[in-house]
Amino acid sequence: MSMRILLASFALAVVGIIAGVGARAEPLSGDAKQGAQLYRACAACHSLTPDRNMTGPSLAGIWGRKAGSLKSFERYSPALKASNVVWGENTLDQWLKSPAQFIPNNHMTFTGIPNARQRADLIAFLKEAGSGQPPTAEGQGGGGMMGGMAPQFHDLKKLGLDRQVRAIRICHDSYFVTTANGKTTPFWEANLRFKTDSSDTGPLRGKPVILPAGMMGDRASVFFAAPEEISQFIKHQCRGEAHDQ
Ligand code: HEC
């Protein structure tokens, strides 16, 4: 064998190795079942129900969707909207590896998944679950494969008497919340949160509800239908005697 042929085949082998490395850098084909488990890391911020937006936009129909284009989500960053990315295997792989690197200045507070195998599994799951099909019941929070981490969407109009708020008074640093079962519970003012839920599962106007928050049992959130209700509802009153403040 001449030196020239030897060199040529060596060069071919090098090209082959580089091509092999290149191929391995392509997204792996993943396991959607494993991916469903990994989706727990996303479920606190993303639902798979169309237009059910939370901290992040619904991922129903994500496959093939242009980044930042879901009409019902008002909170996209300018960066994501201007990115011209279309979500598929490659773009999701780069996004999930490092959101901040792929689209700088985006609003997703998630550091990324360094493990390529895990990303591939998650992407396989998103392809199934986020391909625009109406999701199956087990894909939702409240039991099924994502039970646990996904927030549950109670219909706040259908809660029991112990959750229906009839009156709230504040005396100095203390709120006193009276519910429809006749009970009054005191809260330190820093432990009670006032929120609005304007969705179709939110409370009726003038009918706020209270839900426990946090692990310790000392915190709670009161949900109103609209923000202008909040200060109207809460009365300044100490020792059961009304007085203006
Ligand atoms: C702490 C909340 C949070 C977590 C956790 C989170 N995301 Fe997000 N995600 C967001 C927010 C907020 C946006 C919108 C970002 C923006 O507008 O810059 C977003 C955007 C996205 C988008 C783009 C959607 C679109 O309509 O263009 C995808 C895809 C996505 N996230 C996937 C995931 C996946 C998969 C996970 C789990 C590995 C995850 N996210 C975890 C909050 C989160």
mmCIF file of C-alpha atoms and ligand atoms in Angstrom:
data_model
loop_
_atom_site.group_PDB
_atom_site.id
_atom_site.type_symbol
_atom_site.label_atom_id
_atom_site.label_comp_id
_atom_site.label_asym_id
_atom_site.label_seq_id
_atom_site.Cartn_x
_atom_site.Cartn_y
_atom_site.Cartn_z
ATOM 1 C CA MET A 1 0.000 0.000 0.000
ATOM 2 C CA SER A 2 1.423 3.372 -0.946
ATOM 3 C CA MET A 3 1.846 6.125 1.585
ATOM 4 C CA ARG A 4 -0.711 8.179 -0.286
ATOM 5 C CA ILE A 5 -3.434 5.536 0.057
ATOM 6 C CA LEU A 6 -2.572 5.053 3.727
ATOM 7 C CA LEU A 7 -2.888 8.765 4.349
ATOM 8 C CA ALA A 8 -6.136 8.912 2.412
ATOM 9 C CA SER A 9 -7.711 6.099 4.410
ATOM 10 C CA PHE A 10 -6.478 7.683 7.644
ATOM 11 C CA ALA A 11 -8.136 10.940 6.596
ATOM 12 C CA LEU A 12 -11.340 9.054 5.770
ATOM 13 C CA ALA A 13 -11.274 7.395 9.189
ATOM 14 C CA VAL A 14 -10.896 10.804 10.874
ATOM 15 C CA VAL A 15 -13.810 12.142 8.855
ATOM 16 C CA GLY A 16 -15.791 9.074 9.904
ATOM 17 C CA ILE A 17 -15.045 9.683 13.585
ATOM 18 C CA ILE A 18 -15.996 13.347 13.334
ATOM 19 C CA ALA A 19 -19.216 12.449 11.525
ATOM 20 C CA GLY A 20 -19.939 9.893 14.265
ATOM 21 C CA VAL A 21 -19.421 12.501 16.987
ATOM 22 C CA GLY A 22 -21.635 14.872 15.045
ATOM 23 C CA ALA A 23 -24.365 12.261 14.814
ATOM 24 C CA ARG A 24 -24.188 11.635 18.533
ATOM 25 C CA ALA A 25 -24.665 15.356 19.217
ATOM 26 C CA GLU A 26 -28.086 15.125 17.509
ATOM 27 C CA PRO A 27 -30.985 14.721 19.946
ATOM 28 C CA LEU A 28 -31.344 11.117 21.103
ATOM 29 C CA SER A 29 -34.672 9.408 20.599
ATOM 30 C CA GLY A 30 -36.277 9.360 23.992
ATOM 31 C CA ASP A 31 -38.657 7.337 26.112
ATOM 32 C CA ALA A 32 -41.939 9.195 26.651
ATOM 33 C CA LYS A 33 -42.750 7.195 29.813
ATOM 34 C CA GLN A 34 -39.530 8.345 31.470
ATOM 35 C CA GLY A 35 -40.270 11.795 30.144
ATOM 36 C CA ALA A 36 -43.629 11.847 31.925
ATOM 37 C CA GLN A 37 -41.792 11.482 35.224
ATOM 38 C CA LEU A 38 -39.371 14.255 34.308
ATOM 39 C CA TYR A 39 -42.295 16.505 33.397
ATOM 40 C CA ARG A 40 -42.921 16.887 37.128
ATOM 41 C CA ALA A 41 -40.156 19.502 37.040
ATOM 42 C CA CYS A 42 -42.293 21.508 34.597
ATOM 43 C CA ALA A 43 -45.803 20.842 35.898
ATOM 44 C CA ALA A 44 -45.658 23.477 38.626
ATOM 45 C CA CYS A 45 -45.461 26.121 35.895
ATOM 46 C CA HIS A 46 -46.940 24.497 32.765
ATOM 47 C CA SER A 47 -50.229 22.692 32.214
ATOM 48 C CA LEU A 48 -51.035 20.458 29.238
ATOM 49 C CA THR A 49 -54.610 21.716 29.049
ATOM 50 C CA PRO A 50 -55.180 24.129 26.159
ATOM 51 C CA ASP A 51 -55.058 27.774 27.343
ATOM 52 C CA ARG A 52 -54.723 26.798 31.025
ATOM 53 C CA ASN A 53 -51.812 29.143 31.676
ATOM 54 C CA MET A 54 -49.965 29.312 34.976
ATOM 55 C CA THR A 55 -46.540 30.865 35.602
ATOM 56 C CA GLY A 56 -45.717 29.668 32.117
ATOM 57 C CA PRO A 57 -47.887 29.178 29.027
ATOM 58 C CA SER A 58 -49.857 25.968 28.444
ATOM 59 C CA LEU A 59 -47.722 23.413 26.601
ATOM 60 C CA ALA A 60 -50.735 21.851 24.859
ATOM 61 C CA GLY A 61 -49.977 22.070 21.155
ATOM 62 C CA ILE A 62 -46.341 23.065 21.774
ATOM 63 C CA TRP A 63 -45.069 20.775 19.014
ATOM 64 C CA GLY A 64 -44.624 22.893 15.889
ATOM 65 C CA ARG A 65 -45.762 26.077 17.644
ATOM 66 C CA LYS A 66 -43.838 29.305 17.114
ATOM 67 C CA ALA A 67 -42.159 30.442 20.352
ATOM 68 C CA GLY A 68 -44.049 33.128 22.227
ATOM 69 C CA SER A 69 -47.159 32.823 20.094
ATOM 70 C CA LEU A 70 -49.899 31.461 22.390
ATOM 71 C CA LYS A 71 -52.620 34.147 22.198
ATOM 72 C CA SER A 72 -54.042 33.544 25.673
ATOM 73 C CA PHE A 73 -50.663 34.031 27.423
ATOM 74 C CA GLU A 74 -49.990 37.725 28.159
ATOM 75 C CA ARG A 75 -46.667 37.431 29.959
ATOM 76 C CA TYR A 76 -44.145 36.389 27.289
ATOM 77 C CA SER A 77 -40.772 38.118 27.363
ATOM 78 C CA PRO A 78 -39.915 40.295 24.358
ATOM 79 C CA ALA A 79 -36.911 37.983 23.903
ATOM 80 C CA LEU A 80 -39.010 34.833 23.443
ATOM 81 C CA LYS A 81 -41.488 36.582 21.165
ATOM 82 C CA ALA A 82 -38.714 37.915 18.931
ATOM 83 C CA SER A 83 -36.769 34.647 18.833
ATOM 84 C CA ASN A 84 -38.302 33.220 15.633
ATOM 85 C CA VAL A 85 -37.920 29.761 17.111
ATOM 86 C CA VAL A 86 -40.354 26.980 16.192
ATOM 87 C CA TRP A 87 -40.635 24.256 18.835
ATOM 88 C CA GLY A 88 -39.488 20.818 17.709
ATOM 89 C CA GLU A 89 -36.904 18.219 18.665
ATOM 90 C CA ASN A 90 -33.826 20.383 18.088
ATOM 91 C CA THR A 91 -35.073 23.675 19.448
ATOM 92 C CA LEU A 92 -36.576 22.051 22.563
ATOM 93 C CA ASP A 93 -33.303 20.231 23.170
ATOM 94 C CA GLN A 94 -31.341 23.471 23.155
ATOM 95 C CA TRP A 95 -33.977 25.320 25.213
ATOM 96 C CA LEU A 96 -34.145 22.622 27.889
ATOM 97 C CA LYS A 97 -30.358 22.320 28.045
ATOM 98 C CA SER A 98 -30.002 25.990 28.926
ATOM 99 C CA PRO A 99 -32.953 28.344 28.418
ATOM 100 C CA ALA A 100 -30.803 31.395 29.224
ATOM 101 C CA GLN A 101 -28.170 30.470 26.668
ATOM 102 C CA PHE A 102 -30.570 29.540 23.896
ATOM 103 C CA ILE A 103 -32.756 32.647 24.254
ATOM 104 C CA PRO A 104 -31.038 35.239 26.473
ATOM 105 C CA ASN A 105 -33.297 37.444 28.644
ATOM 106 C CA ASN A 106 -36.242 35.066 28.556
ATOM 107 C CA HIS A 107 -38.499 34.862 31.642
ATOM 108 C CA MET A 108 -38.384 31.131 32.373
ATOM 109 C CA THR A 109 -36.661 30.755 35.746
ATOM 110 C CA PHE A 110 -35.324 27.271 35.115
ATOM 111 C CA THR A 111 -31.605 26.496 34.933
ATOM 112 C CA GLY A 112 -31.847 23.616 32.473
ATOM 113 C CA ILE A 113 -31.346 19.860 32.253
ATOM 114 C CA PRO A 114 -27.680 18.963 31.601
ATOM 115 C CA ASN A 115 -28.367 15.269 30.903
ATOM 116 C CA ALA A 116 -28.992 14.646 27.167
ATOM 117 C CA ARG A 117 -30.820 11.353 27.784
ATOM 118 C CA GLN A 118 -33.254 13.046 30.176
ATOM 119 C CA ARG A 119 -33.864 15.855 27.697
ATOM 120 C CA ALA A 120 -34.587 13.303 24.972
ATOM 121 C CA ASP A 121 -37.090 11.495 27.221
ATOM 122 C CA LEU A 122 -38.818 14.730 28.131
ATOM 123 C CA ILE A 123 -38.970 15.812 24.492
ATOM 124 C CA ALA A 124 -40.491 12.448 23.513
ATOM 125 C CA PHE A 125 -43.135 13.028 26.167
ATOM 126 C CA LEU A 126 -43.793 16.599 24.989
ATOM 127 C CA LYS A 127 -44.163 15.356 21.426
ATOM 128 C CA GLU A 128 -46.946 13.017 22.566
ATOM 129 C CA ALA A 129 -48.581 15.198 25.202
ATOM 130 C CA GLY A 130 -48.054 18.529 23.502
ATOM 131 C CA SER A 131 -48.928 17.624 19.945
ATOM 132 C CA GLY A 132 -52.277 19.371 19.977
ATOM 133 C CA GLN A 133 -54.417 16.358 20.860
ATOM 134 C CA PRO A 134 -56.824 17.059 23.704
ATOM 135 C CA PRO A 135 -54.951 15.638 26.700
ATOM 136 C CA THR A 136 -56.187 12.553 28.481
ATOM 137 C CA ALA A 137 -57.425 12.878 32.050
ATOM 138 C CA GLU A 138 -54.355 11.137 33.419
ATOM 139 C CA GLY A 139 -52.129 13.777 31.850
ATOM 140 C CA GLN A 140 -53.593 16.365 34.203
ATOM 141 C CA GLY A 141 -52.904 17.228 37.804
ATOM 142 C CA GLY A 142 -54.935 15.350 40.353
ATOM 143 C CA GLY A 143 -53.814 11.757 40.200
ATOM 144 C CA GLY A 144 -52.469 9.933 37.177
ATOM 145 C CA MET A 145 -48.865 10.024 36.158
ATOM 146 C CA MET A 146 -48.291 13.608 37.195
ATOM 147 C CA GLY A 147 -50.089 13.482 40.507
ATOM 148 C CA GLY A 148 -48.300 15.194 43.300
ATOM 149 C CA MET A 149 -46.422 18.061 41.733
ATOM 150 C CA ALA A 150 -49.014 19.529 39.381
ATOM 151 C CA PRO A 151 -51.240 22.108 41.019
ATOM 152 C CA GLN A 152 -54.832 20.986 41.287
ATOM 153 C CA PHE A 153 -57.509 23.136 39.801
ATOM 154 C CA HIS A 154 -60.389 23.166 42.208
ATOM 155 C CA ASP A 155 -63.459 24.972 41.056
ATOM 156 C CA LEU A 156 -63.432 27.733 43.667
ATOM 157 C CA LYS A 157 -67.201 28.119 43.279
ATOM 158 C CA LYS A 158 -67.724 24.603 44.624
ATOM 159 C CA LEU A 159 -65.852 24.647 47.919
ATOM 160 C CA GLY A 160 -67.409 23.709 51.267
ATOM 161 C CA LEU A 161 -68.686 26.096 53.941
ATOM 162 C CA ASP A 162 -65.330 26.027 55.731
ATOM 163 C CA ARG A 163 -63.708 27.639 52.664
ATOM 164 C CA GLN A 164 -66.358 30.240 51.823
ATOM 165 C CA VAL A 165 -65.369 33.584 53.320
ATOM 166 C CA ARG A 166 -68.202 35.640 54.812
ATOM 167 C CA ALA A 167 -66.187 38.435 56.465
ATOM 168 C CA ILE A 168 -62.618 39.604 57.004
ATOM 169 C CA ARG A 169 -61.664 42.192 59.612
ATOM 170 C CA ILE A 170 -58.261 43.585 60.439
ATOM 171 C CA CYS A 171 -57.162 44.810 63.866
ATOM 172 C CA HIS A 172 -53.594 46.162 64.008
ATOM 173 C CA ASP A 173 -51.426 43.350 62.576
ATOM 174 C CA SER A 174 -54.119 40.662 62.676
ATOM 175 C CA TYR A 175 -56.709 39.505 60.179
ATOM 176 C CA PHE A 176 -59.786 37.612 61.394
ATOM 177 C CA VAL A 177 -61.399 35.506 58.702
ATOM 178 C CA THR A 178 -64.969 34.313 59.244
ATOM 179 C CA THR A 179 -66.133 31.422 57.077
ATOM 180 C CA ALA A 180 -69.631 30.199 56.234
ATOM 181 C CA ASN A 181 -69.447 27.457 58.870
ATOM 182 C CA GLY A 182 -69.412 30.210 61.522
ATOM 183 C CA LYS A 183 -65.745 29.855 62.444
ATOM 184 C CA THR A 184 -63.379 32.814 62.782
ATOM 185 C CA THR A 185 -59.651 32.178 62.326
ATOM 186 C CA PRO A 186 -56.940 34.731 63.200
ATOM 187 C CA PHE A 187 -53.873 35.275 60.970
ATOM 188 C CA TRP A 188 -50.766 37.397 61.379
ATOM 189 C CA GLU A 189 -51.015 39.926 58.537
ATOM 190 C CA ALA A 190 -47.850 38.624 56.842
ATOM 191 C CA ASN A 191 -49.307 35.106 56.637
ATOM 192 C CA LEU A 192 -52.480 35.938 54.755
ATOM 193 C CA ARG A 193 -52.277 36.526 51.016
ATOM 194 C CA PHE A 194 -54.876 38.145 48.825
ATOM 195 C CA LYS A 195 -55.106 36.869 45.279
ATOM 196 C CA THR A 196 -57.413 37.082 42.306
ATOM 197 C CA ASP A 197 -58.576 34.235 40.095
ATOM 198 C CA SER A 198 -60.350 35.482 36.991
ATOM 199 C CA SER A 199 -60.467 32.053 35.326
ATOM 200 C CA ASP A 200 -63.633 30.031 34.795
ATOM 201 C CA THR A 201 -62.797 28.044 37.937
ATOM 202 C CA GLY A 202 -62.361 31.214 40.031
ATOM 203 C CA PRO A 203 -64.778 32.433 42.729
ATOM 204 C CA LEU A 204 -67.967 34.382 42.082
ATOM 205 C CA ARG A 205 -67.923 38.166 42.542
ATOM 206 C CA GLY A 206 -68.331 39.071 46.202
ATOM 207 C CA LYS A 207 -67.796 35.435 47.247
ATOM 208 C CA PRO A 208 -64.123 35.077 48.130
ATOM 209 C CA VAL A 209 -62.774 31.746 49.316
ATOM 210 C CA ILE A 210 -59.845 30.774 51.529
ATOM 211 C CA LEU A 211 -57.347 27.985 50.862
ATOM 212 C CA PRO A 212 -54.521 26.837 53.081
ATOM 213 C CA ALA A 213 -51.023 27.654 51.785
ATOM 214 C CA GLY A 214 -47.650 26.290 52.795
ATOM 215 C CA MET A 215 -46.792 23.350 54.976
ATOM 216 C CA MET A 216 -47.090 24.763 58.483
ATOM 217 C CA GLY A 217 -50.812 25.431 58.607
ATOM 218 C CA ASP A 218 -50.300 29.081 59.592
ATOM 219 C CA ARG A 219 -50.648 30.538 56.114
ATOM 220 C CA ALA A 220 -53.572 30.889 53.749
ATOM 221 C CA SER A 221 -54.623 32.597 50.545
ATOM 222 C CA VAL A 222 -57.925 34.371 50.003
ATOM 223 C CA PHE A 223 -59.063 34.365 46.378
ATOM 224 C CA PHE A 224 -61.288 37.129 45.016
ATOM 225 C CA ALA A 225 -62.888 37.383 41.573
ATOM 226 C CA ALA A 226 -61.380 40.832 40.946
ATOM 227 C CA PRO A 227 -58.862 43.147 42.671
ATOM 228 C CA GLU A 228 -61.320 45.990 43.377
ATOM 229 C CA GLU A 229 -63.225 43.696 45.726
ATOM 230 C CA ILE A 230 -60.346 43.269 48.125
ATOM 231 C CA SER A 231 -60.244 46.496 50.112
ATOM 232 C CA GLN A 232 -64.049 46.794 50.051
ATOM 233 C CA PHE A 233 -64.357 43.414 51.681
ATOM 234 C CA ILE A 234 -61.859 43.929 54.505
ATOM 235 C CA LYS A 235 -63.137 45.994 57.462
ATOM 236 C CA HIS A 236 -61.010 47.705 60.091
ATOM 237 C CA GLN A 237 -62.456 46.548 63.362
ATOM 238 C CA CYS A 238 -61.026 45.647 66.807
ATOM 239 C CA ARG A 239 -62.732 43.707 69.625
ATOM 240 C CA GLY A 240 -65.934 43.305 67.669
ATOM 241 C CA GLU A 241 -66.585 47.074 67.642
ATOM 242 C CA ALA A 242 -66.591 48.829 64.290
ATOM 243 C CA HIS A 243 -64.446 51.919 64.071
ATOM 244 C CA ASP A 244 -63.148 53.900 61.159
ATOM 245 C CA GLN A 245 -59.476 54.120 60.403
HETATM 246 C C1 HEC B 1 -40.690 28.322 37.409
HETATM 247 C C2 HEC B 1 -41.611 28.150 36.331
HETATM 248 C C3 HEC B 1 -41.209 27.323 35.131
HETATM 249 C C4 HEC B 1 -40.697 26.043 35.108
HETATM 250 C C5 HEC B 1 -40.329 25.160 36.285
HETATM 251 C C6 HEC B 1 -40.609 25.676 33.717
HETATM 252 N N1 HEC B 1 -41.028 26.690 32.935
HETATM 253 FE FE1 HEC B 1 -41.148 26.675 30.883
HETATM 254 N N2 HEC B 1 -41.703 28.623 30.915
HETATM 255 C C7 HEC B 1 -41.934 29.396 32.029
HETATM 256 C C8 HEC B 1 -42.207 30.758 31.627
HETATM 257 C C9 HEC B 1 -42.507 31.922 32.559
HETATM 258 C C10 HEC B 1 -42.144 30.779 30.231
HETATM 259 C C11 HEC B 1 -42.278 32.007 29.319
HETATM 260 C C12 HEC B 1 -40.860 32.531 29.130
HETATM 261 C C13 HEC B 1 -40.742 33.836 28.390
HETATM 262 O O1 HEC B 1 -41.756 34.404 27.956
HETATM 263 O O2 HEC B 1 -39.591 34.286 28.246
HETATM 264 C C14 HEC B 1 -41.839 29.405 29.803
HETATM 265 C C15 HEC B 1 -41.736 29.012 28.461
HETATM 266 C C16 HEC B 1 -41.576 27.715 28.060
HETATM 267 C C17 HEC B 1 -41.637 27.263 26.693
HETATM 268 C C18 HEC B 1 -41.945 28.136 25.483
HETATM 269 C C19 HEC B 1 -43.472 28.165 25.301
HETATM 270 C C20 HEC B 1 -43.978 28.998 24.169
HETATM 271 O O3 HEC B 1 -45.213 29.137 24.078
HETATM 272 O O4 HEC B 1 -43.191 29.499 23.364
HETATM 273 C C21 HEC B 1 -41.431 25.923 26.704
HETATM 274 C C22 HEC B 1 -41.393 25.002 25.508
HETATM 275 C C23 HEC B 1 -41.222 25.530 28.076
HETATM 276 N N3 HEC B 1 -41.309 26.633 28.861
HETATM 277 C C24 HEC B 1 -40.976 24.231 28.493
HETATM 278 C C25 HEC B 1 -40.704 23.879 29.806
HETATM 279 C C26 HEC B 1 -40.387 22.537 30.222
HETATM 280 C C27 HEC B 1 -40.388 21.316 29.331
HETATM 281 C C28 HEC B 1 -40.116 22.600 31.570
HETATM 282 C C29 HEC B 1 -39.676 21.466 32.488
HETATM 283 C C30 HEC B 1 -38.387 20.936 32.242
HETATM 284 C C31 HEC B 1 -40.311 23.976 31.983
HETATM 285 N N4 HEC B 1 -40.649 24.711 30.882
HETATM 286 C C32 HEC B 1 -40.163 24.439 33.294
HETATM 287 C C33 HEC B 1 -41.892 28.947 33.332
HETATM 288 C C34 HEC B 1 -41.406 27.723 33.742
#
